[in-house]
Short mmCIF file of C-alpha atoms and ligand atoms in Angstrom, two decimals:
data_model
loop_
_atom_site.label_atom_id
_atom_site.label_comp_id
_atom_site.label_asym_id
_atom_site.label_seq_id
_atom_site.Cartn_x
_atom_site.Cartn_y
_atom_site.Cartn_z
CA MET A 30 0.00 0.00 0.00
CA LYS A 31 0.95 3.66 -0.35
CA ALA A 32 1.50 5.43 2.95
CA ILE A 33 3.19 8.53 4.29
CA CYS A 34 6.20 7.42 6.31
CA VAL A 35 8.25 9.60 8.68
CA ARG A 36 11.81 8.32 9.21
CA ARG A 37 13.17 11.41 11.04
CA THR A 38 11.40 14.27 12.80
CA GLY A 39 11.55 17.73 11.23
CA GLY A 40 9.70 20.02 8.81
CA PRO A 41 6.93 19.02 6.41
CA GLU A 42 9.55 17.55 4.01
CA VAL A 43 9.97 14.50 6.28
CA LEU A 44 6.49 13.32 5.19
CA VAL A 45 7.42 10.93 2.35
CA LEU A 46 5.08 8.74 0.30
CA GLU A 47 6.37 5.15 0.36
CA ASP A 48 5.26 1.61 -0.48
CA LEU A 49 4.66 -0.32 2.74
CA PRO A 50 3.36 -3.88 3.31
CA ASP A 51 -0.43 -4.24 3.57
CA PRO A 52 -1.53 -4.84 7.17
CA VAL A 53 -3.06 -8.18 8.20
CA PRO A 54 -5.64 -8.24 11.01
CA GLY A 55 -4.88 -10.20 14.18
CA GLU A 56 -7.35 -11.25 16.85
CA GLY A 57 -9.83 -8.46 17.63
CA GLN A 58 -8.51 -6.31 14.77
CA VAL A 59 -9.76 -5.08 11.40
CA VAL A 60 -8.15 -3.59 8.31
CA VAL A 61 -9.81 -0.43 7.01
CA ARG A 62 -9.34 0.54 3.36
CA LEU A 63 -9.07 4.28 3.96
CA HIS A 64 -10.46 6.83 1.55
CA ALA A 65 -9.62 9.90 3.64
CA ALA A 66 -7.47 10.86 6.64
CA GLY A 67 -7.92 13.84 8.96
CA VAL A 68 -5.01 16.22 9.58
CA ASN A 69 -4.83 17.60 13.13
CA PRO A 70 -2.45 20.16 14.67
CA VAL A 71 -1.10 17.41 16.95
CA ASP A 72 0.19 15.61 13.83
CA ILE A 73 2.43 18.62 13.23
CA TYR A 74 3.66 18.71 16.84
CA ILE A 75 4.56 14.98 16.66
CA ARG A 76 6.23 15.25 13.23
CA SER A 77 8.42 18.12 14.43
CA ALA A 78 9.01 16.62 17.92
CA ALA A 79 7.53 19.83 19.39
CA GLN A 80 5.77 20.28 22.75
CA GLY A 81 7.80 17.44 24.30
CA ARG A 82 6.59 14.82 21.82
CA GLN A 83 9.16 12.35 20.46
CA PRO A 84 7.66 9.64 18.24
CA SER A 85 9.31 6.24 17.78
CA LEU A 86 10.64 6.12 14.23
CA PRO A 87 9.73 5.25 11.57
CA TYR A 88 6.01 5.90 11.85
CA VAL A 89 2.92 6.55 9.72
CA PRO A 90 1.13 9.68 11.01
CA GLY A 91 -2.57 10.10 11.64
CA SER A 92 -5.24 8.97 14.07
CA ASP A 93 -8.33 9.99 12.09
CA GLY A 94 -9.74 8.53 8.89
CA ALA A 95 -12.68 6.92 7.16
CA GLY A 96 -13.21 4.09 4.71
CA VAL A 97 -14.54 0.57 4.35
CA ILE A 98 -13.73 -2.55 6.38
CA GLU A 99 -11.64 -4.76 4.11
CA ALA A 100 -10.62 -7.63 6.41
CA VAL A 101 -11.67 -8.84 9.86
CA GLY A 102 -9.59 -10.82 12.35
CA SER A 103 -10.76 -13.61 14.62
CA GLY A 104 -13.03 -12.73 17.51
CA VAL A 105 -14.53 -9.64 15.84
CA ALA A 106 -18.31 -9.82 16.07
CA ASP A 107 -19.82 -6.36 15.62
CA VAL A 108 -18.07 -5.31 12.40
CA ALA A 109 -18.12 -6.92 8.95
CA THR A 110 -16.27 -6.46 5.67
CA GLY A 111 -17.91 -3.78 3.54
CA ASP A 112 -19.02 -1.64 6.51
CA ARG A 113 -18.51 2.13 6.08
CA VAL A 114 -16.65 3.40 9.15
CA TYR A 115 -14.75 6.29 10.64
CA VAL A 116 -11.76 5.44 12.80
CA SER A 117 -10.64 6.74 16.19
CA GLY A 118 -6.95 5.89 16.14
CA ALA A 119 -5.01 2.95 14.78
CA ALA A 120 -3.50 -0.12 16.45
CA GLN A 121 -0.16 0.61 18.11
CA THR A 122 2.04 -1.42 15.80
CA PRO A 123 5.08 -0.09 13.90
CA ALA A 124 4.40 1.98 10.77
CA ASN A 125 0.61 2.04 11.24
CA GLY A 126 -1.46 5.22 10.99
CA THR A 127 -4.19 6.79 8.91
CA TYR A 128 -2.04 8.71 6.38
CA ALA A 129 -2.20 5.53 4.30
CA GLU A 130 -4.37 3.49 1.99
CA ARG A 131 -4.96 0.96 4.76
CA ALA A 132 -4.88 1.04 8.56
CA LEU A 133 -4.91 -1.73 11.14
CA CYS A 134 -7.40 -0.90 13.91
CA ALA A 135 -8.73 -2.58 17.01
CA ALA A 136 -12.42 -3.37 16.44
CA VAL A 137 -13.30 -0.78 19.12
CA GLN A 138 -11.53 1.91 17.05
CA VAL A 139 -14.04 1.74 14.17
CA HIS A 140 -17.49 3.33 14.26
CA PRO A 141 -20.37 3.40 11.77
CA LEU A 142 -20.23 6.22 9.21
CA PRO A 143 -23.87 6.87 8.34
CA LEU A 144 -24.96 7.94 4.89
CA PRO A 145 -25.04 10.57 3.50
CA LEU A 146 -21.76 11.51 5.19
CA THR A 147 -18.76 11.31 2.84
CA PHE A 148 -15.48 9.63 3.70
CA ALA A 149 -13.85 13.07 3.86
CA GLN A 150 -16.44 14.08 6.46
CA GLY A 151 -15.78 10.81 8.29
CA ALA A 152 -12.09 11.72 8.48
CA ALA A 153 -13.09 14.98 10.18
CA ILE A 154 -14.81 13.31 13.15
CA ASN A 155 -12.48 11.65 15.63
CA VAL A 156 -10.10 14.13 17.30
CA PRO A 157 -12.18 17.29 16.70
CA TYR A 158 -15.54 15.93 17.82
CA ALA A 159 -14.26 13.75 20.67
CA THR A 160 -12.22 16.70 21.96
CA ALA A 161 -15.14 19.11 21.75
CA TYR A 162 -17.46 16.62 23.47
CA ARG A 163 -14.98 15.92 26.25
CA ALA A 164 -14.33 19.64 26.78
CA ILE A 165 -18.00 20.63 26.92
CA VAL A 166 -19.68 17.62 28.52
CA ASP A 167 -17.01 15.86 30.59
CA ARG A 168 -14.80 18.74 31.73
CA ALA A 169 -17.10 21.81 31.81
CA ARG A 170 -20.19 19.75 32.66
CA ALA A 171 -22.14 22.24 30.57
CA GLN A 172 -25.93 22.36 30.92
CA PRO A 173 -28.75 23.20 28.50
CA GLY A 174 -29.61 26.88 28.78
CA GLU A 175 -26.08 27.91 29.75
CA THR A 176 -24.06 30.29 27.58
CA ILE A 177 -20.90 29.08 25.85
CA LEU A 178 -18.16 30.93 23.99
CA VAL A 179 -16.29 28.82 21.46
CA HIS A 180 -13.14 30.94 21.35
CA GLY A 181 -11.82 29.85 17.95
CA GLY A 182 -14.94 28.42 16.30
CA SER A 183 -13.85 28.21 12.66
CA GLY A 184 -11.47 25.22 12.85
CA GLY A 185 -11.95 21.50 13.37
CA VAL A 186 -12.61 21.50 17.12
CA GLY A 187 -14.50 24.81 16.99
CA VAL A 188 -17.05 23.65 14.41
CA ALA A 189 -17.62 20.47 16.41
CA ALA A 190 -18.01 22.44 19.65
CA ILE A 191 -20.60 24.78 18.13
CA GLN A 192 -22.67 21.89 16.77
CA ILE A 193 -22.52 19.93 20.05
CA ALA A 194 -23.41 22.98 22.15
CA CYS A 195 -26.34 23.83 19.86
CA ALA A 196 -27.61 20.26 20.04
CA MET A 197 -27.48 20.49 23.86
CA GLY A 198 -29.62 23.62 23.91
CA MET A 199 -26.92 26.09 24.93
CA LYS A 200 -26.74 29.75 23.90
CA VAL A 201 -23.71 29.74 21.62
CA TYR A 202 -21.25 32.53 20.87
CA ALA A 203 -18.26 31.82 18.63
CA THR A 204 -15.25 33.68 17.27
CA ALA A 205 -13.35 33.51 14.00
CA GLY A 206 -10.62 35.56 12.36
CA THR A 207 -11.97 36.01 8.82
CA ALA A 208 -15.27 37.00 7.20
CA ARG A 209 -15.53 33.47 5.80
CA GLY A 210 -14.93 31.97 9.24
CA LEU A 211 -17.55 34.23 10.82
CA GLN A 212 -20.07 33.12 8.19
CA LEU A 213 -19.13 29.47 8.84
CA VAL A 214 -19.71 29.64 12.60
CA LEU A 215 -23.12 31.22 12.07
CA GLU A 216 -24.03 28.48 9.59
CA GLN A 217 -23.12 25.89 12.25
CA GLY A 218 -25.73 27.39 14.57
CA ALA A 219 -23.82 29.97 16.62
CA HIS A 220 -26.29 32.61 17.79
CA GLN A 221 -23.71 35.38 17.44
CA ALA A 222 -20.25 35.57 15.87
CA PHE A 223 -17.33 37.81 16.84
CA ASP A 224 -14.03 38.59 15.10
CA HIS A 225 -11.18 37.71 17.50
CA HIS A 226 -8.94 40.25 15.72
CA ALA A 227 -11.34 43.18 16.31
CA GLY A 228 -10.28 45.58 19.06
CA ASP A 229 -13.64 45.71 20.82
CA TYR A 230 -14.82 42.10 20.50
CA LEU A 231 -14.53 41.23 24.19
CA SER A 232 -16.83 44.06 25.25
CA ALA A 233 -19.21 43.06 22.44
CA ILE A 234 -19.36 39.51 23.87
CA ALA A 235 -19.89 40.86 27.40
CA SER A 236 -22.75 43.05 26.11
CA ALA A 237 -24.28 40.13 24.20
CA SER A 238 -24.51 38.23 27.50
CA GLY A 239 -26.39 41.16 29.00
CA GLY A 240 -23.46 41.83 31.32
CA ARG A 241 -24.01 38.48 33.08
CA GLY A 242 -20.93 36.86 31.59
CA ILE A 243 -20.32 33.50 29.93
CA ASP A 244 -20.84 30.17 31.69
CA VAL A 245 -18.45 28.05 29.62
CA ILE A 246 -15.53 29.06 27.39
CA VAL A 247 -13.87 26.49 25.14
CA GLU A 248 -10.47 28.03 24.45
CA MET A 249 -8.38 27.20 21.36
CA LEU A 250 -5.48 29.62 22.01
CA ALA A 251 -5.08 30.03 25.76
CA ASN A 252 -1.64 31.66 25.57
CA VAL A 253 -3.33 34.63 23.89
CA ASN A 254 -6.75 34.58 25.52
CA LEU A 255 -6.79 33.00 28.98
CA ASP A 256 -6.63 36.24 30.97
CA LYS A 257 -9.31 37.82 28.74
CA ASP A 258 -11.48 34.72 29.17
CA LEU A 259 -11.41 35.06 32.96
CA GLY A 260 -12.76 38.59 32.64
CA LEU A 261 -15.65 37.35 30.50
CA LEU A 262 -16.83 34.56 32.82
CA ALA A 263 -20.11 34.54 34.72
CA ARG A 264 -20.21 33.44 38.37
CA HIS A 265 -19.33 29.71 38.51
CA GLY A 266 -17.99 30.01 34.96
CA ARG A 267 -15.50 27.51 33.54
CA VAL A 268 -12.75 27.90 30.93
CA VAL A 269 -11.63 24.67 29.28
CA VAL A 270 -8.13 24.96 27.82
CA VAL A 271 -8.18 22.92 24.61
CA GLY A 272 -5.39 24.67 22.67
CA ASN A 273 -2.30 26.49 23.93
CA ARG A 274 0.92 27.46 22.15
CA GLY A 275 2.99 29.34 24.73
CA ARG A 276 3.07 30.93 28.17
CA VAL A 277 0.47 33.39 29.45
CA GLU A 278 0.13 35.72 32.43
CA ILE A 279 -3.24 35.78 34.20
CA ASP A 280 -4.76 37.76 37.02
CA ALA A 281 -5.87 34.91 39.28
CA ARG A 282 -8.00 37.36 41.28
CA GLN A 283 -10.47 37.26 38.40
CA THR A 284 -11.33 33.68 39.33
CA MET A 285 -12.05 34.43 43.00
CA GLY A 286 -15.22 36.51 43.09
CA ARG A 287 -16.69 34.33 40.38
CA ASP A 288 -15.87 30.93 41.93
CA ALA A 289 -14.49 30.34 38.44
CA ALA A 290 -12.49 27.34 37.24
CA ILE A 291 -9.77 26.86 34.65
CA LEU A 292 -9.90 23.28 33.40
CA GLY A 293 -7.18 21.66 31.34
CA MET A 294 -7.87 18.73 29.07
CA THR A 295 -6.24 16.38 26.64
CA LEU A 296 -8.15 13.79 24.68
CA MET A 297 -5.33 11.35 25.39
CA ASN A 298 -6.48 11.15 29.03
CA ALA A 299 -9.85 9.71 28.00
CA THR A 300 -10.19 6.09 29.16
CA PRO A 301 -11.49 3.31 26.87
CA GLN A 302 -14.82 3.60 28.74
CA ASP A 303 -14.86 7.38 28.16
CA LEU A 304 -14.16 6.88 24.46
CA ALA A 305 -16.90 4.27 24.08
CA ARG A 306 -19.39 6.68 25.69
CA ILE A 307 -18.16 9.65 23.63
CA HIS A 308 -18.38 7.80 20.30
CA ALA A 309 -21.84 6.47 21.17
CA ALA A 310 -22.98 10.07 21.70
CA LEU A 311 -21.27 11.29 18.53
CA GLY A 312 -22.80 8.41 16.58
CA ALA A 313 -26.29 9.49 17.62
CA GLY A 314 -25.58 13.06 16.52
CA LEU A 315 -24.21 11.91 13.17
CA VAL A 316 -27.33 9.83 12.53
CA ASN A 317 -29.82 12.53 13.51
CA GLY A 318 -27.93 15.19 11.57
CA SER A 319 -27.11 17.52 14.46
CA LEU A 320 -23.40 16.79 13.86
CA ARG A 321 -22.28 17.63 10.32
CA PRO A 322 -18.47 17.62 9.84
CA ILE A 323 -17.24 20.45 7.62
CA VAL A 324 -14.33 19.79 5.26
CA GLY A 325 -12.72 23.01 4.08
CA ARG A 326 -9.87 21.59 2.01
CA GLU A 327 -8.81 18.24 0.58
CA PHE A 328 -5.25 17.30 -0.44
CA PRO A 329 -4.06 14.10 -2.16
CA LEU A 330 -2.23 11.77 0.26
CA ALA A 331 1.04 12.47 -1.58
CA GLU A 332 0.68 16.17 -0.65
CA ALA A 333 0.62 15.61 3.12
CA ALA A 334 3.44 18.16 3.49
CA ALA A 335 1.26 20.88 1.94
CA ALA A 336 -1.63 19.85 4.18
CA HIS A 337 0.59 20.18 7.26
CA ALA A 338 1.61 23.68 6.19
CA ALA A 339 -2.03 24.63 5.58
CA VAL A 340 -3.18 23.45 9.03
CA MET A 341 -0.84 25.93 10.72
CA GLU A 342 -2.02 28.90 8.62
CA ALA A 343 -4.51 31.49 9.92
CA GLY A 344 -7.98 31.62 8.41
CA ALA A 345 -9.31 28.19 9.41
CA TYR A 346 -12.40 26.82 7.68
CA GLY A 347 -13.43 23.46 9.14
CA LYS A 348 -11.12 20.50 8.59
CA ILE A 349 -8.25 19.74 6.27
CA VAL A 350 -8.22 16.13 5.06
CA LEU A 351 -6.05 13.91 2.87
CA VAL A 352 -7.72 11.73 0.25
CA THR A 353 -6.23 8.48 -1.02
P1 LIG B 413 -7.59 24.49 13.60
O1 LIG B 413 -8.59 23.76 12.77
O2 LIG B 413 -6.29 24.91 13.00
O3 LIG B 413 -8.33 25.79 14.20
C1 LIG B 413 -7.64 26.76 14.95
C2 LIG B 413 -8.68 27.73 15.49
O4 LIG B 413 -8.03 28.69 16.34
C3 LIG B 413 -9.38 28.51 14.38
O5 LIG B 413 -10.74 28.63 14.68
C4 LIG B 413 -8.68 29.86 14.47
O6 LIG B 413 -9.49 30.92 13.95
C5 LIG B 413 -8.56 29.96 15.98
N1 LIG B 413 -7.75 31.10 16.38
C6 LIG B 413 -6.70 31.71 15.74
N2 LIG B 413 -6.33 32.82 16.42
C7 LIG B 413 -7.16 32.92 17.49
C8 LIG B 413 -7.29 33.85 18.56
N3 LIG B 413 -6.48 34.91 18.68
N4 LIG B 413 -8.26 33.64 19.47
C9 LIG B 413 -9.10 32.57 19.39
N5 LIG B 413 -9.02 31.65 18.41
C10 LIG B 413 -8.05 31.83 17.47
O7 LIG B 413 -7.22 23.63 14.89
P2 LIG B 413 -8.17 22.61 15.73
O8 LIG B 413 -7.99 21.25 15.21
O9 LIG B 413 -9.51 23.22 15.80
O10 LIG B 413 -7.44 22.69 17.15
C11 LIG B 413 -7.48 23.91 17.90
C12 LIG B 413 -6.41 23.86 18.99
O11 LIG B 413 -6.75 22.84 19.92
C13 LIG B 413 -5.02 23.53 18.47
O12 LIG B 413 -4.07 24.26 19.22
C14 LIG B 413 -4.87 22.05 18.76
O13 LIG B 413 -3.53 21.67 18.94
C15 LIG B 413 -5.67 21.92 20.04
N6 LIG B 413 -6.25 20.59 20.29
C16 LIG B 413 -6.14 20.11 21.55
C17 LIG B 413 -6.72 18.89 21.86
C18 LIG B 413 -6.66 18.39 23.26
O14 LIG B 413 -6.85 17.19 23.51
N7 LIG B 413 -6.44 19.28 24.23
C19 LIG B 413 -7.35 18.14 20.86
C20 LIG B 413 -7.46 18.69 19.58
C21 LIG B 413 -6.90 19.94 19.31
P3 LIG B 413 -9.09 31.72 12.58
O15 LIG B 413 -8.16 30.85 11.79
O16 LIG B 413 -10.44 31.95 11.94
O17 LIG B 413 -8.44 32.99 13.05
#
């Protein structure tokens, strides 16, 4: 099969298309013939050994993808060849990932991809939607009727967070950095959109809440926004730090009078039980249409380097995916 293989960490040029052996499923495993793979910012951190991540080499990048079950190992009962699926990670064997024509997955790592969702949309589900769900439901314990600010709503996690919060019956505010992004977040159901590059957008958000403040903030760039977020919170408000790319100074006093909380999270801390629950919830939303992954750009698998460069550019618009 064709796959992107990384033999040394570094810039996008280390993503090289190679011929690798086709995977064979063992007990409890399946092989997915992938049609699309999702590109996440974490793929860039791993490739460049940034943020304390050092992958074992060589490796095939990617945890997200969608395709059709091609082969099933012994002991697999709930999945059959020909099933359309999206994947949530790949089996931890050498040179196995989703930037490839085939991936070896544990049976619990594949989930039904309902029609009419495309494979590209399927590749946009795992990390963004599971992260958004865990941030809003598990960490913030958000409630219907509460207000939420998706601070960075135009990218993969942001779009997912807006759709999940809308489906829960929250009042949703979202930010983006371009006119296109602002239009996108409104189309996903945000009740109001704000430009995070505008000088007065924080006071506009505070006014939109009627001066009460925001109950939950899902933060995509905490190193820029965390102190501002604290000033926007309502009493008992919670900020969930999803994305962060540097240090930040905060005035901790802003948390005191509000009984406010700053909550960190990483999807990697989710247990197998958490993931089963999260994907069951996402599956229901995909079937009833409240969750609708948005694919902004597609690149051929061979152009993974260009896709990695694009993910780090400003002006997000949903997900970037690779197609095989
Ligand atoms: P993405 O698709 O590249 O989106 C990035 C988002 O950040 C866009 O909406 C972008 O808006 C927004 N942004 C840029 N400048 C901003 C600012 N000053 N204030 C607020 N938002 C701003 O990335 P993603 O996949 O959604 O991931 C978002 C972040 O979460 C990344 O840092 C990623 O590493 C992290 N993440 C963490 C976890 C976890 O487990 N904790 C899981 C997944 C992702 P514009 O481009 O419109 O300006």
